[in-house]
mmCIF file of C-alpha atoms in Angstrom:
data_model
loop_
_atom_site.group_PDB
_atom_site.id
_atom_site.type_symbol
_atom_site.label_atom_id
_atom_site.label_comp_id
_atom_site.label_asym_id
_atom_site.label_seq_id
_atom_site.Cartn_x
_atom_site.Cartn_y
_atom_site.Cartn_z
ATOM 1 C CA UNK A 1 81.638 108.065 86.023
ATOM 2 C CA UNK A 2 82.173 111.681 85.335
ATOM 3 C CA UNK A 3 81.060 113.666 88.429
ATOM 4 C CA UNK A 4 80.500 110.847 90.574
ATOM 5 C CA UNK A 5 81.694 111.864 94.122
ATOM 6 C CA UNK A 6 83.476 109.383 95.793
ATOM 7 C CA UNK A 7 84.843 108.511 99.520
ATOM 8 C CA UNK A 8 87.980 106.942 99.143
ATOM 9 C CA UNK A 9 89.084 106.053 103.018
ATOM 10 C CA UNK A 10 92.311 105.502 102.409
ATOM 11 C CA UNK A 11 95.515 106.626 100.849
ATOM 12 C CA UNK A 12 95.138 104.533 97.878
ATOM 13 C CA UNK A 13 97.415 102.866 94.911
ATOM 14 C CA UNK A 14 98.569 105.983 92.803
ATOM 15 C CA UNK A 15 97.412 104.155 90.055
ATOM 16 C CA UNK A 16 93.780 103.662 91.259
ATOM 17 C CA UNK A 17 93.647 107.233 92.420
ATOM 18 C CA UNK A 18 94.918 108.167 88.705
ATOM 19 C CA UNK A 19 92.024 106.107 87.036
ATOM 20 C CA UNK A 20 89.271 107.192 89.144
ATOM 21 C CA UNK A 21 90.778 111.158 88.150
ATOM 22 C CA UNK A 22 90.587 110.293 84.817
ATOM 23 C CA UNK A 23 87.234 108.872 84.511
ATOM 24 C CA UNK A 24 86.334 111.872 86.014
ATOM 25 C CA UNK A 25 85.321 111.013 89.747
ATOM 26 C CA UNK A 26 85.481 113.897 92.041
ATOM 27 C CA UNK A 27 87.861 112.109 94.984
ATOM 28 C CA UNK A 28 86.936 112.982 98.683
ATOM 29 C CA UNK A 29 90.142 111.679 100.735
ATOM 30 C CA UNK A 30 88.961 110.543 104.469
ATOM 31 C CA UNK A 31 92.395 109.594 105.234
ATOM 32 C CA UNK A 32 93.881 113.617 105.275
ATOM 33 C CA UNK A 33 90.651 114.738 107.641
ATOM 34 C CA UNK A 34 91.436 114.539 111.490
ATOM 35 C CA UNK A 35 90.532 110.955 113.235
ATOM 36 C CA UNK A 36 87.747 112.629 115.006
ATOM 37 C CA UNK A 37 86.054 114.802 112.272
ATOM 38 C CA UNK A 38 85.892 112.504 109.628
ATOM 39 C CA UNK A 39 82.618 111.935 110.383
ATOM 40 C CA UNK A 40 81.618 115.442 110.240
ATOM 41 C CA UNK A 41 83.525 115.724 107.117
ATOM 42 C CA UNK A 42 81.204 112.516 105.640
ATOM 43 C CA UNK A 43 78.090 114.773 106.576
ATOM 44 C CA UNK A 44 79.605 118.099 104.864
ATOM 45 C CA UNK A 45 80.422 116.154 101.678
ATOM 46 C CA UNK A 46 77.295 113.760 101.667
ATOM 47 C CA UNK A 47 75.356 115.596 99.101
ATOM 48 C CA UNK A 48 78.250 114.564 96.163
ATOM 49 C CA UNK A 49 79.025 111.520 97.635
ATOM 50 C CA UNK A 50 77.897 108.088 95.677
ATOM 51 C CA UNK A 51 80.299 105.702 96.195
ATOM 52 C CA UNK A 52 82.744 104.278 98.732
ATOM 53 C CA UNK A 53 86.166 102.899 98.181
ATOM 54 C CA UNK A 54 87.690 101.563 101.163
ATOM 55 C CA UNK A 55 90.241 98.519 102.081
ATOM 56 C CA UNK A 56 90.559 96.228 104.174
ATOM 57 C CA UNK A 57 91.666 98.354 107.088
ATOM 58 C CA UNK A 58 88.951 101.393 106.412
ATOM 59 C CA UNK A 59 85.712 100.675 104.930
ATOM 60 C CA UNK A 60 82.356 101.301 105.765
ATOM 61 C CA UNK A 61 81.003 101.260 109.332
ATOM 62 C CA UNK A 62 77.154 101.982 110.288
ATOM 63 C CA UNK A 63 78.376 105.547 110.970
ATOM 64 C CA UNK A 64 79.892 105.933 107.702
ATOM 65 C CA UNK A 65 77.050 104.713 106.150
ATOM 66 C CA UNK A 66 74.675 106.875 107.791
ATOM 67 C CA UNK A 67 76.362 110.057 107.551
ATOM 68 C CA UNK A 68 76.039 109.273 103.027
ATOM 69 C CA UNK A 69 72.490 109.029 102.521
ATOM 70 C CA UNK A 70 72.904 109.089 99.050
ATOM 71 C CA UNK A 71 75.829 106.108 98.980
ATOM 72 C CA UNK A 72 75.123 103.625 96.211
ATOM 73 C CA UNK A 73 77.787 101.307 96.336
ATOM 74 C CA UNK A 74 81.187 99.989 98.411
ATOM 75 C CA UNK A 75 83.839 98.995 96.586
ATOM 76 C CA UNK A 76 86.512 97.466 99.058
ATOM 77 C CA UNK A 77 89.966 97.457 98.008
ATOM 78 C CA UNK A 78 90.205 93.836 99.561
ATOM 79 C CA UNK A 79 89.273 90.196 100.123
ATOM 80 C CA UNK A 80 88.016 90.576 103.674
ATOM 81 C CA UNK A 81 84.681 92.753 104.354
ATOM 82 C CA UNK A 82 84.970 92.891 108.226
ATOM 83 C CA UNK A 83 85.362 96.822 107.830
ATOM 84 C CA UNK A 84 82.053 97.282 106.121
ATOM 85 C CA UNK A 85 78.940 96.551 108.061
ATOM 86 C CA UNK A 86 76.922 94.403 105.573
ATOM 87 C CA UNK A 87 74.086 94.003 107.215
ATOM 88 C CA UNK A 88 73.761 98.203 107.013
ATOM 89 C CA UNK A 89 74.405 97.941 103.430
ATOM 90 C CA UNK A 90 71.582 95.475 102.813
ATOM 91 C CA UNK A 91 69.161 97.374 104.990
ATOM 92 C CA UNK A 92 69.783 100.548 102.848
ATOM 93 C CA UNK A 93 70.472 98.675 99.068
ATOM 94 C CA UNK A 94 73.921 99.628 98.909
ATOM 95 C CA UNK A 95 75.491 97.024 96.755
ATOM 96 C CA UNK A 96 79.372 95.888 98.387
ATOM 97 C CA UNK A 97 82.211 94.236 96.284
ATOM 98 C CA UNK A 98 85.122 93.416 96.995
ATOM 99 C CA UNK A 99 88.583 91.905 95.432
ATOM 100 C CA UNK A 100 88.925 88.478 95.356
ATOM 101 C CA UNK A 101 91.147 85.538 93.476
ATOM 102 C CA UNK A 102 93.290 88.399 92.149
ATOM 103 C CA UNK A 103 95.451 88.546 95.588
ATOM 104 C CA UNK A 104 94.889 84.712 96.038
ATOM 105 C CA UNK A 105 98.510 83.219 94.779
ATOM 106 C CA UNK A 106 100.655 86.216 96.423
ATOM 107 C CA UNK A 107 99.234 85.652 99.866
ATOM 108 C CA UNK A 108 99.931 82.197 99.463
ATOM 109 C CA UNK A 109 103.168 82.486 97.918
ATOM 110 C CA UNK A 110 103.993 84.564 101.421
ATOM 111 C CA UNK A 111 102.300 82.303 103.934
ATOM 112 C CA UNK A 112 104.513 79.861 102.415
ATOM 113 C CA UNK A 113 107.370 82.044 102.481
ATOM 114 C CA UNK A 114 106.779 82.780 106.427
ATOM 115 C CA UNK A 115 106.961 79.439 107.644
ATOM 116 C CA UNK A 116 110.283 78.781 106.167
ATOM 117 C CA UNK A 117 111.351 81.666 107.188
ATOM 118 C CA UNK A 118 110.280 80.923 110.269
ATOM 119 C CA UNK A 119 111.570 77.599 110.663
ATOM 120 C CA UNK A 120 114.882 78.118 109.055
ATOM 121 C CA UNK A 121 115.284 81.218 110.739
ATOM 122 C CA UNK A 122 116.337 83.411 107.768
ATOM 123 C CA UNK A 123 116.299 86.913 109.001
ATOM 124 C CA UNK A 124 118.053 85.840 111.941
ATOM 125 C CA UNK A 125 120.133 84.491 109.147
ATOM 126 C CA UNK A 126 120.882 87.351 107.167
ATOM 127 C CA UNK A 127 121.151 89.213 110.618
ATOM 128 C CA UNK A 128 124.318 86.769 111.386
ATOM 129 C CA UNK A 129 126.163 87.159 107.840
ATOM 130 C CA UNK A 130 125.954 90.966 108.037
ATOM 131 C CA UNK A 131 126.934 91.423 111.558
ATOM 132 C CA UNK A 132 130.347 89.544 110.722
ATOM 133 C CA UNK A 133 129.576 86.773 113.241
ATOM 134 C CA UNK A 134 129.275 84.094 110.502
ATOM 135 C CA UNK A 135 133.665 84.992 110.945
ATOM 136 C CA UNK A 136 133.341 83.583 114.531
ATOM 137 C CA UNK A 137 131.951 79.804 114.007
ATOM 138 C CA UNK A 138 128.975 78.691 112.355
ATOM 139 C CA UNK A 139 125.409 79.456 112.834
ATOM 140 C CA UNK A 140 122.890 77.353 114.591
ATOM 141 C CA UNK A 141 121.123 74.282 113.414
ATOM 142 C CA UNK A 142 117.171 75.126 112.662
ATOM 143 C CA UNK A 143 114.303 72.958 111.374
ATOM 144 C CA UNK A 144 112.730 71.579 107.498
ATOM 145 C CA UNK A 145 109.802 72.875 106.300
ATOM 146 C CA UNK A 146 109.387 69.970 104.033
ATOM 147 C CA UNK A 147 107.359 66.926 105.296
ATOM 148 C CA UNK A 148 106.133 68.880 108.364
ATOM 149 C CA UNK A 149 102.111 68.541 108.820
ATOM 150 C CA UNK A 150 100.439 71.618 107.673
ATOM 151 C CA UNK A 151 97.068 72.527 109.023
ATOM 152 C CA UNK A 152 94.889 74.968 107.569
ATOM 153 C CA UNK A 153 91.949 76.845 109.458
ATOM 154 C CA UNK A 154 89.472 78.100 106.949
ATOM 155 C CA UNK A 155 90.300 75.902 103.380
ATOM 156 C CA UNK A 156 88.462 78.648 101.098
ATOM 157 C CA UNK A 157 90.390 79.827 97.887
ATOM 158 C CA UNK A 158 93.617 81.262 99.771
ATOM 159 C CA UNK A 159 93.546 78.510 102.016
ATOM 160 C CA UNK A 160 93.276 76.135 99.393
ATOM 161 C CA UNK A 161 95.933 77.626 97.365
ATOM 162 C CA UNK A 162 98.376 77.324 100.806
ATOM 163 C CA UNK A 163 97.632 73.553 100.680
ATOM 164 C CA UNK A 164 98.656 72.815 96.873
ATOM 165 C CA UNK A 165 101.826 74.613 97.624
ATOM 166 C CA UNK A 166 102.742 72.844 100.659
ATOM 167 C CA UNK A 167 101.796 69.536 99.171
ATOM 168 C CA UNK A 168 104.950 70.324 96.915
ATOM 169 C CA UNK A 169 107.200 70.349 99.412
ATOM 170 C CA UNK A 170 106.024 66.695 100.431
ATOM 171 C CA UNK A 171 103.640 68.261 103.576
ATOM 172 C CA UNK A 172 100.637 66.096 104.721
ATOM 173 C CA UNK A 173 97.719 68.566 104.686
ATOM 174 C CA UNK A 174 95.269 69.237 107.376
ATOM 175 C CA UNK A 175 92.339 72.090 107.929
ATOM 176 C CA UNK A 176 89.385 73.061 109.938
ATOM 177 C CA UNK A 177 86.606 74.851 108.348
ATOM 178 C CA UNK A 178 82.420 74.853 108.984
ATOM 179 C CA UNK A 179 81.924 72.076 107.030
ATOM 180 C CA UNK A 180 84.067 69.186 105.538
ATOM 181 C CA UNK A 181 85.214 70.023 101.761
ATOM 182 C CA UNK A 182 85.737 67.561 99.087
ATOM 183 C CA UNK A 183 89.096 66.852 99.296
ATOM 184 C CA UNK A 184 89.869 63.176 100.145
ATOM 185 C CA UNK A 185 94.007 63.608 100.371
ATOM 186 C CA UNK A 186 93.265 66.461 103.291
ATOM 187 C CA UNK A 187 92.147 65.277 106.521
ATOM 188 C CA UNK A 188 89.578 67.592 108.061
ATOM 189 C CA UNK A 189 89.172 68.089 111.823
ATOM 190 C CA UNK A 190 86.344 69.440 113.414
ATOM 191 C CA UNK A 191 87.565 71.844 115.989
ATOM 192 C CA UNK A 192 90.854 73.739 115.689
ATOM 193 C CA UNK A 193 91.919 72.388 118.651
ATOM 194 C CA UNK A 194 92.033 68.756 117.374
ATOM 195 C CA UNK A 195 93.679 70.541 114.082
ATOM 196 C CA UNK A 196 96.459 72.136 116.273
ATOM 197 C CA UNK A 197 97.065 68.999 118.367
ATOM 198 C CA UNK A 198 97.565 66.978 115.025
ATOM 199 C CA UNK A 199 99.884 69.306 112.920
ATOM 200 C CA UNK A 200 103.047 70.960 112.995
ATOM 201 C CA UNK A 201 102.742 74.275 111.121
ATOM 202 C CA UNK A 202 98.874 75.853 111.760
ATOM 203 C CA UNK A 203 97.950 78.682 109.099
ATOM 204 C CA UNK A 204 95.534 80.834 109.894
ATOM 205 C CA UNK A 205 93.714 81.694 106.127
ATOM 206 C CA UNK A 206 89.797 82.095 107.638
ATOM 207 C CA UNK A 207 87.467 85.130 106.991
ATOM 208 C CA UNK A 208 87.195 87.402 110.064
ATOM 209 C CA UNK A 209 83.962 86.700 111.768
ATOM 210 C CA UNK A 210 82.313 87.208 115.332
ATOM 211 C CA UNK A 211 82.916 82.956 115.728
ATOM 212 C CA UNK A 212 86.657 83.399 114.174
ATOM 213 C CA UNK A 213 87.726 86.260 116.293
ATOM 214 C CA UNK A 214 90.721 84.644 117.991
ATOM 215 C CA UNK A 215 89.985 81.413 116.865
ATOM 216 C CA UNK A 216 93.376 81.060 118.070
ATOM 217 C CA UNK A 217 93.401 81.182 121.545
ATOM 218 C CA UNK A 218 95.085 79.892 124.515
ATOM 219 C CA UNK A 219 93.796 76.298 124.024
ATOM 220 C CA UNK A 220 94.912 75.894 120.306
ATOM 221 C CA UNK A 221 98.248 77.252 121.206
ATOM 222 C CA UNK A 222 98.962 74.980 123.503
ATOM 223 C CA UNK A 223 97.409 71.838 121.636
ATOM 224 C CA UNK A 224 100.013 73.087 118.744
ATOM 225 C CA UNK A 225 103.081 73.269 121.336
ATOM 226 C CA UNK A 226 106.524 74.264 121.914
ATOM 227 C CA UNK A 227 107.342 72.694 118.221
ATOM 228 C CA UNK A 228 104.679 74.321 116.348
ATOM 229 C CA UNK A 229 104.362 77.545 114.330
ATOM 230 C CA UNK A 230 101.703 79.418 113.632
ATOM 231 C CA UNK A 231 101.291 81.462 110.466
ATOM 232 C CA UNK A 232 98.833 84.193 110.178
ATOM 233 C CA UNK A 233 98.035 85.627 107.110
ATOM 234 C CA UNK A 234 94.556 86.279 107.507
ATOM 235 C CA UNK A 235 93.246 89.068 109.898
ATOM 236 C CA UNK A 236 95.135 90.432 113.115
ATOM 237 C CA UNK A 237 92.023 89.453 115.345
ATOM 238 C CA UNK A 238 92.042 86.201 114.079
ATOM 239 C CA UNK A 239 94.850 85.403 117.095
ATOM 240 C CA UNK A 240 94.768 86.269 120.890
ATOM 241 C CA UNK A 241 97.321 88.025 120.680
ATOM 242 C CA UNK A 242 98.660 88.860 124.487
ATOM 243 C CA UNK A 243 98.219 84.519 124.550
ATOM 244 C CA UNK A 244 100.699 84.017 121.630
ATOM 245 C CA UNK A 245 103.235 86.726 122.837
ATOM 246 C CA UNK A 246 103.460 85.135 126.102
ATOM 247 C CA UNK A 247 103.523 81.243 124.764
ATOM 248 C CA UNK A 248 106.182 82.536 121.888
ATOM 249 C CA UNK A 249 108.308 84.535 125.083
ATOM 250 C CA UNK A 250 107.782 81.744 127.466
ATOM 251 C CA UNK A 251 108.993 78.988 124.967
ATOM 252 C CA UNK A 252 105.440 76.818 124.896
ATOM 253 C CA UNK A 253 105.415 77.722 121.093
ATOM 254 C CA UNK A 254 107.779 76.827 118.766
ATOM 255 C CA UNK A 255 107.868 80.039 116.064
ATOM 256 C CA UNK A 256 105.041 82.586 114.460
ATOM 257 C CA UNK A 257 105.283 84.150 111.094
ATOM 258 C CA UNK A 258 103.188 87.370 111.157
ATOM 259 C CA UNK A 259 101.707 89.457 108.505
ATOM 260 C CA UNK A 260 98.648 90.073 110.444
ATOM 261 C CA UNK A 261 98.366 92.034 113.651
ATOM 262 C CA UNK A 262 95.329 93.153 116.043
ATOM 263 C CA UNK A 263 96.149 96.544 116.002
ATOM 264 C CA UNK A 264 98.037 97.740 113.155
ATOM 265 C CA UNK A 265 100.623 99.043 112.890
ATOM 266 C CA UNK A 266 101.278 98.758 116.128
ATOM 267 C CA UNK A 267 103.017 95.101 117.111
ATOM 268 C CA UNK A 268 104.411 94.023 120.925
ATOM 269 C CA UNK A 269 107.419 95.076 121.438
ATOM 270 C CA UNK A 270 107.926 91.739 123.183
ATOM 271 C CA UNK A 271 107.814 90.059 119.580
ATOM 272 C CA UNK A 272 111.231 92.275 118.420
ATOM 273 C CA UNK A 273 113.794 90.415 120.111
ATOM 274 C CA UNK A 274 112.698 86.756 119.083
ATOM 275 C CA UNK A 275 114.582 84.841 116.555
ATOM 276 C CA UNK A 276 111.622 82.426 116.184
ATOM 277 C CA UNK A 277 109.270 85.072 115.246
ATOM 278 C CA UNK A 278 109.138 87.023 111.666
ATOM 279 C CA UNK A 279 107.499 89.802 111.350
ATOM 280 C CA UNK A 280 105.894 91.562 108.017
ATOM 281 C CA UNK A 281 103.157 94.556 107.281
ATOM 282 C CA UNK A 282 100.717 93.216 106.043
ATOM 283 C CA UNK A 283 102.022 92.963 102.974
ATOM 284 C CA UNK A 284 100.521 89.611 101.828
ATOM 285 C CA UNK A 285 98.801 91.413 98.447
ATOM 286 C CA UNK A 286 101.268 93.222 98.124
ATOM 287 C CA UNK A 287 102.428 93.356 94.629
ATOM 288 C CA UNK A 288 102.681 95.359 91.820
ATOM 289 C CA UNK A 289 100.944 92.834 89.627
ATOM 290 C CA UNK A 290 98.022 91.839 92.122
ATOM 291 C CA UNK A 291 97.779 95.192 93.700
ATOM 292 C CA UNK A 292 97.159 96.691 89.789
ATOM 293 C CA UNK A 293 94.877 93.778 89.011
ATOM 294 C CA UNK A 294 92.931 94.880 92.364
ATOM 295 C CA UNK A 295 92.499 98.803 91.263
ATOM 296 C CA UNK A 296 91.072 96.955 88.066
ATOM 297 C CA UNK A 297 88.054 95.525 90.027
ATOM 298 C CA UNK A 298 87.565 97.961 92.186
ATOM 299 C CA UNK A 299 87.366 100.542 89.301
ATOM 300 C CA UNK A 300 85.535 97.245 87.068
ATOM 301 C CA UNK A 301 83.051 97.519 90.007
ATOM 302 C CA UNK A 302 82.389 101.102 89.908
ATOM 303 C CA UNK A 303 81.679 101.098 86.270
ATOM 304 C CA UNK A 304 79.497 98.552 85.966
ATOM 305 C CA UNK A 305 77.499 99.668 88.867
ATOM 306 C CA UNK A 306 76.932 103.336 87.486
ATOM 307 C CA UNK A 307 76.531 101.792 84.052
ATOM 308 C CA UNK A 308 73.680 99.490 85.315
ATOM 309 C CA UNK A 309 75.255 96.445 84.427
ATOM 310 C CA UNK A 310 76.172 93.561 86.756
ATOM 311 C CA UNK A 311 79.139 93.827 88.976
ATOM 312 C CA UNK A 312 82.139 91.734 88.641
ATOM 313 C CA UNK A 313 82.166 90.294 92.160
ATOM 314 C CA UNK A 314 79.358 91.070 94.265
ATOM 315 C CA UNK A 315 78.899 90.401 97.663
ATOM 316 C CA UNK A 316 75.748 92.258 98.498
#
């Protein structure tokens, strides 16, 4: 790939940005040029640039795109492709990849991780031992995670994962998704709001599409009540999010674990003070292991494209 030029639109992994350097990429860096010239600075640099690396918080709009008529590929630093317009990319032949099965077990591991959290209140926890108050009487009762009904919106690989890990913890599983799947021990529902009204912990783990922007709304909330928890470890938009603060502040739902949020990094300040709520940033892939393995495709990706040889995981 010696030569190559390509748009990397965010600060990347060191050890991604090290690879690409030594195969020889010349590295444009969106992320240090000004919110509003980085456009401009797509045009000035369009002549070198070939390829796209972006994540799943920067990728490739129709602007983007337009601005690099000589782009070739995207390789997205991801799972999720709602950052990259793919309909663009097939218009122009620009093939798309993106990261997937690699991050599936961490994300998992951590939506697992956020509902007992959650529902055993551990940071509020910790929070108790280190403030010395544990010295004053003991701390409050809080609620099992085990045998609690889990239902899952979107039962694709991460989703699926989620299930086989709450099933060891003795949890009756439960999921929406466009169609029913295979899985006779799972009962499937065929709106989220009859999911919501029939489980006890609902985890978001759906792509991001037009028809899954806030498929939790005001309706599902409500059908999961003041017992439930939601868990969202899939995209920000994914949730209303002005309807959970207010159900979560006004007590008609029971607890949120949140990796995810509309409009990172910013959270509501509303959310800070629960002890029902716990809050992470977006961290769900986030591990040295499955963050390496992720460089690997991406930079996989790249080579086989410019090599002529199929990609690893393509999308488009």
């Amino acid at each position: 790939m010696e030569k190559i030029g390509v748009l990397v639109t965010h600060q990347p992994l060191p050890y991604l940005e090290q690879e690409l350097t030594r195969r020889g990429c010349r590295l444009f860096r969106l992320w240090e040029a000004p919110e509003t010239s980085r456009l401009e600075f797509c045009r000035e640099n369009s002549a070198a640039i070939r390829a796209v690396v972006g994540n799943s918080n920067f990728g490739a709009d129709a602007a983007t795109i337009d601005a690099l008529p000589k782009l070739e590929i995207v390789a997205s630093f991801s799972v999720g492709l709602d950052k990259v317009d793919l309909v663009k990319c097939k218009e122009r032949g620009i093939r798309v990849t993106n990261t997937p099965d690699v991050l599936t077990d961490d994300v998992a591991d951590l939506a697992i991780g956020l509902a007992i959290s959650v529902m055993r209140r551990i940071p509020s926890a910790d929070k108790y031992v280190r403030s010395g108050a544990w010295k004053k009487g003991e701390y409050t009762l809080t609620t099992r995670f085990s045998g609690k009904t889990v239902g899952i919106l979107g039962l694709g690989r991460i989703g699926l994962a989620i299930a086989k890990r709450a099933e060891a913890f003795d949890c009756p599983i439960s999921y929406y998704s466009r169609t029913e799947k295979p899985y006779p021990n799972y009962t499937y529902y065929s709106t989220p709001v009859d999911l919501a009204s029939n489980c006890d912990v609902l985890v978001v783990a759906c792509a991001l599409t037009e028809e899954t922007r806030h498929i939790v709304n005001r309706a599902v909330i409500d059908a999961l009540g003041p017992k439930g928890v939601v868990i969202n470890i899939g995209r920000g938009p994914h949730v209303d999010e002005p309807e959970l603060v207010a159900a979560l502040v006004e007590g008609r739902l029971g607890g949120a674990g949140l990796d995810v949020f509309e409009n990172e990094p910013h959270v509501p300040e509303e959310l800070f003070g629960l002890e029902n709520v716990v809050l992470v940033p977006h961290v769900g892939s986030a591990t040295i292991e499955t963050r390496t393995a992720m460089a690997d495709l991406v930079l996989g990706n790249l080579e086989a494209h410019f090599l002529n040889k199929p990609l690893l995981t393509p999308v488009v």
